[in-house]
Short mmCIF file of C-alpha atoms in Angstrom, two decimals:
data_model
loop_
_atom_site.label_atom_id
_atom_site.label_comp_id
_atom_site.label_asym_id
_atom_site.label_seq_id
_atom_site.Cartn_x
_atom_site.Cartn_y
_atom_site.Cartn_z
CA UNK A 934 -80.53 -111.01 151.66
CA UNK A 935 -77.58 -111.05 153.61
CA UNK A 936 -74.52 -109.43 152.21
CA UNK A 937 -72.09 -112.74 153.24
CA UNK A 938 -74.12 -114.72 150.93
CA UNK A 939 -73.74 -112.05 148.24
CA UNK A 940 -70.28 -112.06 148.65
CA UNK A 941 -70.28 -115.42 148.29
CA UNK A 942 -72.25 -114.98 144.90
CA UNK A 943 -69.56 -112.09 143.48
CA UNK A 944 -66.69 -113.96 144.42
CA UNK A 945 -68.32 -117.33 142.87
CA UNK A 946 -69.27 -115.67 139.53
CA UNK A 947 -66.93 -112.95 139.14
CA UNK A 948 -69.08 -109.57 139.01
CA UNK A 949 -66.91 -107.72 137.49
CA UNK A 950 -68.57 -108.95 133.91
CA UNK A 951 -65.59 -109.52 131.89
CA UNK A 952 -64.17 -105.89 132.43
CA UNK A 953 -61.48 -106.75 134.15
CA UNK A 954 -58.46 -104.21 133.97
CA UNK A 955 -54.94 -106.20 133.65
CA UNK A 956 -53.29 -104.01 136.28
CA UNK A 957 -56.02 -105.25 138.74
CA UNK A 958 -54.39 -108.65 139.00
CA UNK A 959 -50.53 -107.25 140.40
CA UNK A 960 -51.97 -107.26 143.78
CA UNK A 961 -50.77 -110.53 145.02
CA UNK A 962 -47.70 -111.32 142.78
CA UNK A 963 -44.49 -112.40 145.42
CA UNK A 964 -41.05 -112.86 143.39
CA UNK A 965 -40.85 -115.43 140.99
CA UNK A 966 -37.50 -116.31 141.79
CA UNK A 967 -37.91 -119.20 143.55
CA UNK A 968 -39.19 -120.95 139.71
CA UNK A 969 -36.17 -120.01 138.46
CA UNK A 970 -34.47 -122.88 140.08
CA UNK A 971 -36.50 -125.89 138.91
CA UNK A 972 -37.72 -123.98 135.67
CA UNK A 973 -38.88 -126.38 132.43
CA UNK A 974 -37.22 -126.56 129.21
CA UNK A 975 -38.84 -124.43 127.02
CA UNK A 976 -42.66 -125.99 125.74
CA UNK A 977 -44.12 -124.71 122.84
CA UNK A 978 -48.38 -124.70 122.84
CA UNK A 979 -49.63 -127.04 120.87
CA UNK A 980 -46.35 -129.08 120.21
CA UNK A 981 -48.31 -132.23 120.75
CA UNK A 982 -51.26 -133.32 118.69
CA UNK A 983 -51.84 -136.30 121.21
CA UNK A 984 -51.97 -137.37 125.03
CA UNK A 985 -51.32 -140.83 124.53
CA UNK A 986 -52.97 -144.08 125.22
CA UNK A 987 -56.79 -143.85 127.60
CA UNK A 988 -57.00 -146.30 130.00
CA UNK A 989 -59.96 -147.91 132.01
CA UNK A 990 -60.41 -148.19 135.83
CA UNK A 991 -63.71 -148.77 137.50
CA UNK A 992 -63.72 -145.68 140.03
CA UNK A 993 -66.85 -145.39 142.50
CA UNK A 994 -69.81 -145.13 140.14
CA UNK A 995 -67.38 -144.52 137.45
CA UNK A 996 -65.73 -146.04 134.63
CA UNK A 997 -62.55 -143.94 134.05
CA UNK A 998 -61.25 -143.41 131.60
CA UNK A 999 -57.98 -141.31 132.41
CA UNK A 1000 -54.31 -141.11 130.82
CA UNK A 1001 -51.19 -141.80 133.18
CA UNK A 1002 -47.76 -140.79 132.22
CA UNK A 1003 -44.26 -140.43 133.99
CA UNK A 1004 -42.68 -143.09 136.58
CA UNK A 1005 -44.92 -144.66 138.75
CA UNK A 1006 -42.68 -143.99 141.69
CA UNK A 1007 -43.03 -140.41 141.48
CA UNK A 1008 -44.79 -137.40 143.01
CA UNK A 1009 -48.50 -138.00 142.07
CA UNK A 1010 -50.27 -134.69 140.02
CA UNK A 1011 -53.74 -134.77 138.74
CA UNK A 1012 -55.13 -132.40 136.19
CA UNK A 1013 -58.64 -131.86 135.56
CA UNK A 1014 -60.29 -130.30 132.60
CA UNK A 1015 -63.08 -128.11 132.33
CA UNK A 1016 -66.62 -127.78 129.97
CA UNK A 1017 -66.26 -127.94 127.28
CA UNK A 1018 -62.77 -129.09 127.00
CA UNK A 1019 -61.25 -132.20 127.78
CA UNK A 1020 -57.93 -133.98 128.74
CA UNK A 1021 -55.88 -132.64 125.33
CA UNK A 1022 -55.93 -129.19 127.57
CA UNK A 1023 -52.95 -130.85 129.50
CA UNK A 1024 -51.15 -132.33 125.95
CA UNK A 1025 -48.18 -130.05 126.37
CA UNK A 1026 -48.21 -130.13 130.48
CA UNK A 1027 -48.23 -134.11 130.94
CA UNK A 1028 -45.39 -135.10 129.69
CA UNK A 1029 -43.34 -131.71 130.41
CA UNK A 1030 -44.28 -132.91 134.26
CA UNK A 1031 -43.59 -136.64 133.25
CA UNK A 1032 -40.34 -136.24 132.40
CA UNK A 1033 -39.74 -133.62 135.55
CA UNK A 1034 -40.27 -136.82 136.92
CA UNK A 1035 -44.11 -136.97 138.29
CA UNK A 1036 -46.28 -139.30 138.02
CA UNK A 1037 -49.37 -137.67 135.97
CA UNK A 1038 -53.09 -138.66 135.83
CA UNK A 1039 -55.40 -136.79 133.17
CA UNK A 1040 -58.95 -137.99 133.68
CA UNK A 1041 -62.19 -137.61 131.25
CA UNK A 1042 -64.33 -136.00 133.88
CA UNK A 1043 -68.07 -137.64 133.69
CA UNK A 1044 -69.53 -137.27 130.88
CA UNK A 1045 -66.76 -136.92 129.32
CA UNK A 1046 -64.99 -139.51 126.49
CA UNK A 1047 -64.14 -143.17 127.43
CA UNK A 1048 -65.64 -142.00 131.14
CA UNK A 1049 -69.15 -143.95 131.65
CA UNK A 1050 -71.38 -144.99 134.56
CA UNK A 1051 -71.70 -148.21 135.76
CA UNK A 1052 -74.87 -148.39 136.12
CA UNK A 1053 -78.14 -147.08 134.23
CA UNK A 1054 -79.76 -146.08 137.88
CA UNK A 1055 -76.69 -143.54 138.81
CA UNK A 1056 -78.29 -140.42 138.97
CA UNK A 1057 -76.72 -138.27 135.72
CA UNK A 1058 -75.49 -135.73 137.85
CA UNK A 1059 -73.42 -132.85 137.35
CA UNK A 1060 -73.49 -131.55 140.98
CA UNK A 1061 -69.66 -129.52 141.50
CA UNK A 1062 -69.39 -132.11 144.46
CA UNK A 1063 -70.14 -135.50 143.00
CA UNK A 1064 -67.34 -134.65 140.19
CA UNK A 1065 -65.09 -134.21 142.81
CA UNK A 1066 -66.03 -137.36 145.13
CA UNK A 1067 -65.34 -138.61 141.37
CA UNK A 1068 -61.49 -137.91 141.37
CA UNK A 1069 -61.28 -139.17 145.27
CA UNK A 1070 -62.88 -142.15 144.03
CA UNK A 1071 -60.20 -142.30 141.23
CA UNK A 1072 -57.29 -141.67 143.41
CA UNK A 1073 -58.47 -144.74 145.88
CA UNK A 1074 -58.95 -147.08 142.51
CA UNK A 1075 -55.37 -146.20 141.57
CA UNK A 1076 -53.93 -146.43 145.08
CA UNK A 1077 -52.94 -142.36 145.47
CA UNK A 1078 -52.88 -141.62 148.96
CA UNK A 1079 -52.42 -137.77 148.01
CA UNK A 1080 -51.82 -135.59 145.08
CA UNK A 1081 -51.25 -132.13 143.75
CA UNK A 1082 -54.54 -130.85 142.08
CA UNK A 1083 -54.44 -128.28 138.95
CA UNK A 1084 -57.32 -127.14 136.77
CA UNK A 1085 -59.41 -125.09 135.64
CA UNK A 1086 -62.84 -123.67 135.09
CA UNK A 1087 -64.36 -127.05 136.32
CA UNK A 1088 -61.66 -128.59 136.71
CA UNK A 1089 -60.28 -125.54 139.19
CA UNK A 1090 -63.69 -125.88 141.08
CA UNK A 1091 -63.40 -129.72 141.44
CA UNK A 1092 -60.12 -128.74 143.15
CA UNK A 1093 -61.28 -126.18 145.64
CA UNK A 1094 -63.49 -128.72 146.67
CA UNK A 1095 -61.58 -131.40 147.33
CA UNK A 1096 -59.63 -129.29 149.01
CA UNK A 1097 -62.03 -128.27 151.51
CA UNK A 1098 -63.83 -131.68 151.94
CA UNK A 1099 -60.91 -133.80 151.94
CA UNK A 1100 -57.51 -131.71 152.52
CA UNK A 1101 -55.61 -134.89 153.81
CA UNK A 1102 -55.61 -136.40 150.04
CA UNK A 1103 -54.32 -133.33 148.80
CA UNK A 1104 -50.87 -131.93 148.65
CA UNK A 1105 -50.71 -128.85 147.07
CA UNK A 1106 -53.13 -126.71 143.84
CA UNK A 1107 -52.64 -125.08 141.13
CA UNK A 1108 -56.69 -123.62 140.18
CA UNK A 1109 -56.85 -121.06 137.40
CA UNK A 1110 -59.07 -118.04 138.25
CA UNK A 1111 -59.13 -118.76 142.10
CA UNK A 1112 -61.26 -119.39 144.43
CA UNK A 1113 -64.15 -121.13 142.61
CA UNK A 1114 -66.92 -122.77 145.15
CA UNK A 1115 -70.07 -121.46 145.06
CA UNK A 1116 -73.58 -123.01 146.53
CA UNK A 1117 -76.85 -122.95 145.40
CA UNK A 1118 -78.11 -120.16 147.98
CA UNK A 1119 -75.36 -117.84 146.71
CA UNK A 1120 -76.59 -118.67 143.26
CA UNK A 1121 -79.92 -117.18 143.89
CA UNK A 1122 -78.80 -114.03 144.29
CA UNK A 1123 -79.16 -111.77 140.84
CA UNK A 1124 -76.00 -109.98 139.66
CA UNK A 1125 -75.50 -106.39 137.20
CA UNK A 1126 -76.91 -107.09 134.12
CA UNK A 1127 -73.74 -107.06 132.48
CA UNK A 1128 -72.09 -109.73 134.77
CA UNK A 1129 -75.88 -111.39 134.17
CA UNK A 1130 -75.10 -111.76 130.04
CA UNK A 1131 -71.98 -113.34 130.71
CA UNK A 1132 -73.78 -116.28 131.74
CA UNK A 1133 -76.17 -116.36 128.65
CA UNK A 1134 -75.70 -119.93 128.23
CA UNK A 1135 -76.27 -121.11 132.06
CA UNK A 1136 -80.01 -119.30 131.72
CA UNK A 1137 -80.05 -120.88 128.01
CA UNK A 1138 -79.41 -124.18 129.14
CA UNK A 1139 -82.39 -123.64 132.29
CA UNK A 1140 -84.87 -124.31 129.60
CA UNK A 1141 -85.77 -127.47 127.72
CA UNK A 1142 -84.86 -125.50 124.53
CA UNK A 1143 -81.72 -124.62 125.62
CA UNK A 1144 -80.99 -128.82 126.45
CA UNK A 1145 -82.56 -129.56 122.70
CA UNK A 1146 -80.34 -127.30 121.21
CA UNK A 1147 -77.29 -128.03 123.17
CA UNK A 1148 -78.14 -131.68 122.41
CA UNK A 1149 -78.38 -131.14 118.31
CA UNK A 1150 -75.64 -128.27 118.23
CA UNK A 1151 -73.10 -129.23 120.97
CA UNK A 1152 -70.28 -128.68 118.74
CA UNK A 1153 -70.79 -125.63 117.37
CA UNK A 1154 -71.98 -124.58 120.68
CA UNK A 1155 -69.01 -125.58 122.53
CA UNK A 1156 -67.33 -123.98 119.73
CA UNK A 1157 -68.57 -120.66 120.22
CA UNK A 1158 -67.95 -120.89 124.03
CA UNK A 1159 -63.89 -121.63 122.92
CA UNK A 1160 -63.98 -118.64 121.03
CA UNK A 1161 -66.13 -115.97 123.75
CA UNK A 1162 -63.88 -117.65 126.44
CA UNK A 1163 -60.21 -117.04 124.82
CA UNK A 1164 -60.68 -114.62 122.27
CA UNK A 1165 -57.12 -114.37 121.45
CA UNK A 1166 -56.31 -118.28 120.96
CA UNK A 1167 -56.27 -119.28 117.23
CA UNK A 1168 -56.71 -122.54 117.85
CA UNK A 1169 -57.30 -124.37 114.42
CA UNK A 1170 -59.66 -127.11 113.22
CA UNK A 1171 -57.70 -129.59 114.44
CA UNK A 1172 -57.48 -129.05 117.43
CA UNK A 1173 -60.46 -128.31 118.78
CA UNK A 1174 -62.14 -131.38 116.79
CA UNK A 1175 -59.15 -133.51 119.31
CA UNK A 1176 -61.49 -132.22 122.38
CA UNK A 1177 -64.98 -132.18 120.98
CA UNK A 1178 -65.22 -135.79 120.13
CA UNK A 1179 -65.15 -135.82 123.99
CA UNK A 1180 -68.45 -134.21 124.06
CA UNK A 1181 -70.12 -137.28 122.16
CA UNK A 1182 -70.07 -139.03 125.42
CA UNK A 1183 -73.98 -140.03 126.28
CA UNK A 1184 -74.23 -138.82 129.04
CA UNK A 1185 -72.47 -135.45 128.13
CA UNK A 1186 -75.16 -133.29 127.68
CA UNK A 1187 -77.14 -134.04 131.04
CA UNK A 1188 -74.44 -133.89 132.76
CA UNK A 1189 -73.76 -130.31 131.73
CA UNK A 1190 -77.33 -129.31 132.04
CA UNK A 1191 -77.90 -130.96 135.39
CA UNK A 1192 -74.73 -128.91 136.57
CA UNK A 1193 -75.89 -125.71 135.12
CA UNK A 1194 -79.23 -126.15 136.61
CA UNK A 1195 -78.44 -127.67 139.94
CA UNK A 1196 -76.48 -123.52 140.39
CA UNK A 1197 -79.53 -121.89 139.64
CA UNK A 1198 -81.76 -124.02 142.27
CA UNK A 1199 -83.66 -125.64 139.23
CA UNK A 1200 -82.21 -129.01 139.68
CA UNK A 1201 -82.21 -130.87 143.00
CA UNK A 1202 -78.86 -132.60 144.02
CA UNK A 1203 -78.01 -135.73 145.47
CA UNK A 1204 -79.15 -136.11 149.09
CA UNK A 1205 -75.99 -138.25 150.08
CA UNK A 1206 -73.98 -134.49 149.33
CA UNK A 1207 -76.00 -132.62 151.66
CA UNK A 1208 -73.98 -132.44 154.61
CA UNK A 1209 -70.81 -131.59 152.26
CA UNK A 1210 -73.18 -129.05 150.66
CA UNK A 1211 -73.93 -127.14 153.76
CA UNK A 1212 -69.83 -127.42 153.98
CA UNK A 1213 -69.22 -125.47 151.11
CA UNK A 1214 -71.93 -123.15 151.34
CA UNK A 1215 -69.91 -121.31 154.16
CA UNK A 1216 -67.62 -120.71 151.16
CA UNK A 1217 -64.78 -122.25 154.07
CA UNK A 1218 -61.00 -120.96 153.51
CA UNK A 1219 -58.70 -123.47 151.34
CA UNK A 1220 -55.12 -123.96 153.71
CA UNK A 1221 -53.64 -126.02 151.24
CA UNK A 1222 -50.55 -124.52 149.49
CA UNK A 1223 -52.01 -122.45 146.53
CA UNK A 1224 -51.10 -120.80 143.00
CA UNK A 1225 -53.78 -119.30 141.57
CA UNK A 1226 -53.48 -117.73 138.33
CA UNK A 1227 -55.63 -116.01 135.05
CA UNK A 1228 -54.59 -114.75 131.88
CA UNK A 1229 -55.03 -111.49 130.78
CA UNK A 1230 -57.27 -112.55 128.00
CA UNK A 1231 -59.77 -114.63 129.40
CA UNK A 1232 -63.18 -113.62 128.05
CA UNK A 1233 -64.83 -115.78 130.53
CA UNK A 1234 -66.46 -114.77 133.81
CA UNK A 1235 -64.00 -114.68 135.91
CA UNK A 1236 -63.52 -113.31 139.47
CA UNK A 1237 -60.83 -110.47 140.88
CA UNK A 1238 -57.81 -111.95 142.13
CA UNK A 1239 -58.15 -109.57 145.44
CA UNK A 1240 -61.51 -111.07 145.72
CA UNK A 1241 -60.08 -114.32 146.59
CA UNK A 1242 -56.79 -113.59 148.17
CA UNK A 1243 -57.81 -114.12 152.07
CA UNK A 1244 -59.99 -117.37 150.49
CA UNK A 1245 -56.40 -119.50 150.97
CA UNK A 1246 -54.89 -119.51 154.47
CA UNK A 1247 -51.69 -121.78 153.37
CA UNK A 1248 -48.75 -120.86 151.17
CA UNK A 1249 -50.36 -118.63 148.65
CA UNK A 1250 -49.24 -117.09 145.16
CA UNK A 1251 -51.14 -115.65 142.39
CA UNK A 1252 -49.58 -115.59 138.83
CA UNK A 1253 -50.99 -113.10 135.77
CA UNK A 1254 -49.76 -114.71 132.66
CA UNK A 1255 -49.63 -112.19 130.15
CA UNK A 1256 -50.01 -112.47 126.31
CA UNK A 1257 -53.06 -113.04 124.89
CA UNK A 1258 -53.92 -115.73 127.06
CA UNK A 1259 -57.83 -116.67 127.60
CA UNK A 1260 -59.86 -119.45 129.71
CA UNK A 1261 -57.90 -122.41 128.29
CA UNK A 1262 -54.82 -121.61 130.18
CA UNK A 1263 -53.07 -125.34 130.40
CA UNK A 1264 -53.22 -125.44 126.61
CA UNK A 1265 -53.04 -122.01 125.84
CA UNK A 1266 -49.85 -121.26 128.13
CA UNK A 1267 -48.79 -124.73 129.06
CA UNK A 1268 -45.32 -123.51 130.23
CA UNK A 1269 -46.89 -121.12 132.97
CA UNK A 1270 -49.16 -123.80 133.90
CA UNK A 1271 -46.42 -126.60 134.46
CA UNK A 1272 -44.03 -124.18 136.36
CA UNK A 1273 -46.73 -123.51 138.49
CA UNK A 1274 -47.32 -127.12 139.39
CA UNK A 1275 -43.79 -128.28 139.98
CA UNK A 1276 -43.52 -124.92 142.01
CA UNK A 1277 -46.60 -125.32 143.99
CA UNK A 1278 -45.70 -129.44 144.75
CA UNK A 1279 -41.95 -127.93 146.35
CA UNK A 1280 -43.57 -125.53 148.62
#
């Protein structure tokens, strides 16, 4: 077992099993000064119960359904959610970017809300590169020649990936807790137990147990995942029933099991993605222009910021944003998160 595709493993899962000390992530942190100059009017999280109106646009083997805000003639920005969240984690970031005057696309990823297949005979995949060929598919639909990227968790991997497979349709990223590609070879290889229980769920979901219950429970479950992954958020009621009427999608939960699987090597992929496969499983260096960033409370796995720094070749920046903040960062911080993108977009 070679110790590049370990590496490849740590930096994809984050070894360090949730103990993360807060001074760790100082290491790369150049002045801020430079957001001082452009900086937002003050947002407050949670300000905004709503989005605003989903529209449709057929998008490769997609349906889309996606929210678009601020003038059309403006600097395109598309944010991407992660599981199991959905588009309300940009709420507070759209329109603070809409009326900084860009033009702002919040997709349902698949599986997600209005977003639906075409056809019954599409594969119900949730292979990391077939979400992304997703949102290139949805930029061509909507006639974006390039865009700045920001997300996390999945959203932050679908990102990296376009990044690396198709750098010319992106302009700059914002991708919360770093450097996120991984591969199914690097997947393989077993981590410390306690970085191992981290992932309880991806080894719950490998059996058909784990897809029943998921299935019958999926909002309690996804619940309990809001709560392990920001354990300092008191999010209400509310506002976490906004997001997980998302999850009542159909094709929801095999997407989310496919994807879990497909890491593991229990799923197979889709053959048309092997070449880009092969791409990313030389875990290649992102030379877009970069902020990455992490809260100091996120209680999921997460990897080291100075285990990603030499992962981004371009203009590169990572952020800490202190204060109880966890895995949701957009909608937990959504200040941080829209400074970042307006900074990232002038580099």
């Amino acid at each position: 077992m070679s110790q590049s595709i370990d590496q490849q493993r740590r930096n994809f899962l984050g070894i360090a099993g949730g103990a993360l000390a807060a001074a760790g992530f100082g290491i790369i942190a150049p002045a801020r000064a430079q957001s001082k100059a452009t900086a937002l009017p003050a947002i407050k999280p949670g300000a905004r119960s709503s989005i605003g109106p989903v529209k449709q646009i057929n998008a490769g083997v997609l349906n889309v359904g996606y929210v678009e805000t601020g003038p059309g003639s403006g600097p395109a920005v598309i944010l991407l959610h992660g599981w199991p969240y959905d588009m309300h984690s940009y709420a507070d970031v759209a329109p603070a970017l809409a009326e900084a005057g860009y033009r702002v696309i919040v997709p349902h990823m698949r599986g997600y809300g209005t977003t639906r297949f075409l056809s019954t005979d599409t594969m119900r995949s949730g292979q990391p590169v077939a979400v992304a060929a997703d949102i290139i598919a949805l930029m061509d639909a909507l006639k974006i020649e390039k865009a700045v990227l920001g997300g996390y968790d999945w959203g932050a991997r679908t990102a990296n990936i376009m990044a690396v497979l198709w750098p010319e349709r992106c302009k700059a990223m914002v991708s919360v807790s770093g450097y996120l590609i991984g591969s199914q070879q690097a997947g393989k290889v077993p981590l410390p137990p306690k970085a191992e229980l981290q992932w309880w769920y991806q080894f719950y979901f490998a059996t058909e147990r784990g897809r029943e219950g998921y299935a019958k429970n999926r909002h309690d479950f996804a619940k309990l995942i809001w709560q392990l992954a920001s354990p300092k958020w008191q999010f209400d009621d509310a506002t976490y029933d906004r997001s997980a009427a998302a999850f009542e999608n159909p094709d929801h939960v095999d997407i989310v099991i496919h994807n879990y699987r497909w890491r593991l090597g229990l799923a197979e992929g889709e053959a048309k993605y092997d070449a880009y496969e092969k791409t990313l499983a030389q875990a290649p260096v992102i030379a877009i222009p970069t902020i990455t960033m992490e809260g100091d409370a996120n209680g999921a796995p997460h990897p080291e910021p100075a285990a990603y720094a030499k992962k981004f070749s371009g203009h590169y920046e990572h952020r800490l944003i202190t204060g109880g903040i966890g895995h949701n960062l957009p909608q937990e911080a959504p200040q941080a998160f829209a400074q970042a993108i307006i900074d990232v977009s002038r580099t």
